[in-house]
């Protein structure tokens, strides 16, 4: 199915920009970057980079969603109660939130590719040594550090891939890369199902035993490690190089893109001989001209353009979008397997009750009794529903990738918000367990896909010199809501389930309305 899916993605015709030149025509003052990128062609370079960017997204998903499977299996060994599980599950998002600003600054001043490869190696290191945790505190610290590192690939891949892709195809290629987010969910569910089916134990000491759930930390972080190796062989973003005044290096990379896309041994047919500075690049070069500026002052200067009109309005809208998307995708998604276990346990008693009635009458979510706290068996439903979530996410991402070039991404944003919001409201009136599972999946998948669309909007709206910073900051705000949601959403549902779902759906409807205030690109 993959080849046919890929072929669908790349049938959209390139749209010419108003300032594009006819073939063979050379502007007297050099080509703009978008013109040069258009002339470099579209092909295997963009396809390979979209896969690598997708693996970066997958690394982030693995570290976050993998905990929904590891936590139930580790709660006895680590003596975790429900509140601690919620906090540990959201620790990755908390670490991401705290570090996103700094990673964005480094990506905008030191380079996308440089930050990506080192951050991916650091993510795999802390992700792997999380298996050595012996209790709540040690696991919390290790997962927080993992989140600190994974914040870079979680955000920077959007800017990196976007700057190798022409504006007419940018949203489509980011959408294609997002397929790997669904693959990540499928990955953690399948390897979790496989590894946790064993019950072996290696006794290291009287206080430490190595069990299958510890191995799961290592297996979940392998994609990040291999992705880091792959980025070692990738070039720096030519758009970033232009913004730093390194036009000659950028031109050499564009020539390589031309050769690879066209299958030629030389770049004689490439018409670009010089690159013209865009206004935003001139600003970036001026800002970076003073090497004596301190770190703090430099970070402030890097942020100022974002908080000035009209970018401040766009930044606030994108932050609200990410708050709604992350609260459902990360917060509700973390509790999704346990919620569905409760729903389907009622089906075993031949009862069909609405989801809120089940959750509010069942104190085992997330408050667990002392007798149940030491039951570390991960039920098959946990894997099945997580797998279903990933499969739906992959299918929807492929479909969207095929049509996004023909449909405005703002329209897609509104559509996703409305579908997710309506699904959340419909959950209050459905009693059939399978229908409830589908509605939950739709709400989480469609809300999660809004994260991609928000990042695509940020890449399109903000100038090069603050693009990675803007992506990082909007994601930082979103992940703060994700941490809060993952820590308390279960308790909120137990207190007043209908109001909780109506609030989440209302937030999505607000996001849909705010989308119309974003500029056209």
Short mmCIF file of C-alpha atoms in Angstrom, two decimals, residues 7 65 152 173 227 339:
data_model
loop_
_atom_site.label_atom_id
_atom_site.label_comp_id
_atom_site.label_asym_id
_atom_site.label_seq_id
_atom_site.Cartn_x
_atom_site.Cartn_y
_atom_site.Cartn_z
CA UNK A 7 2.17 8.10 -5.71
CA UNK A 65 2.48 7.40 23.76
CA UNK A 152 14.06 19.61 19.29
CA UNK A 173 4.81 17.16 2.36
CA UNK A 227 17.06 8.87 12.82
CA UNK A 339 -10.89 4.44 29.49
#
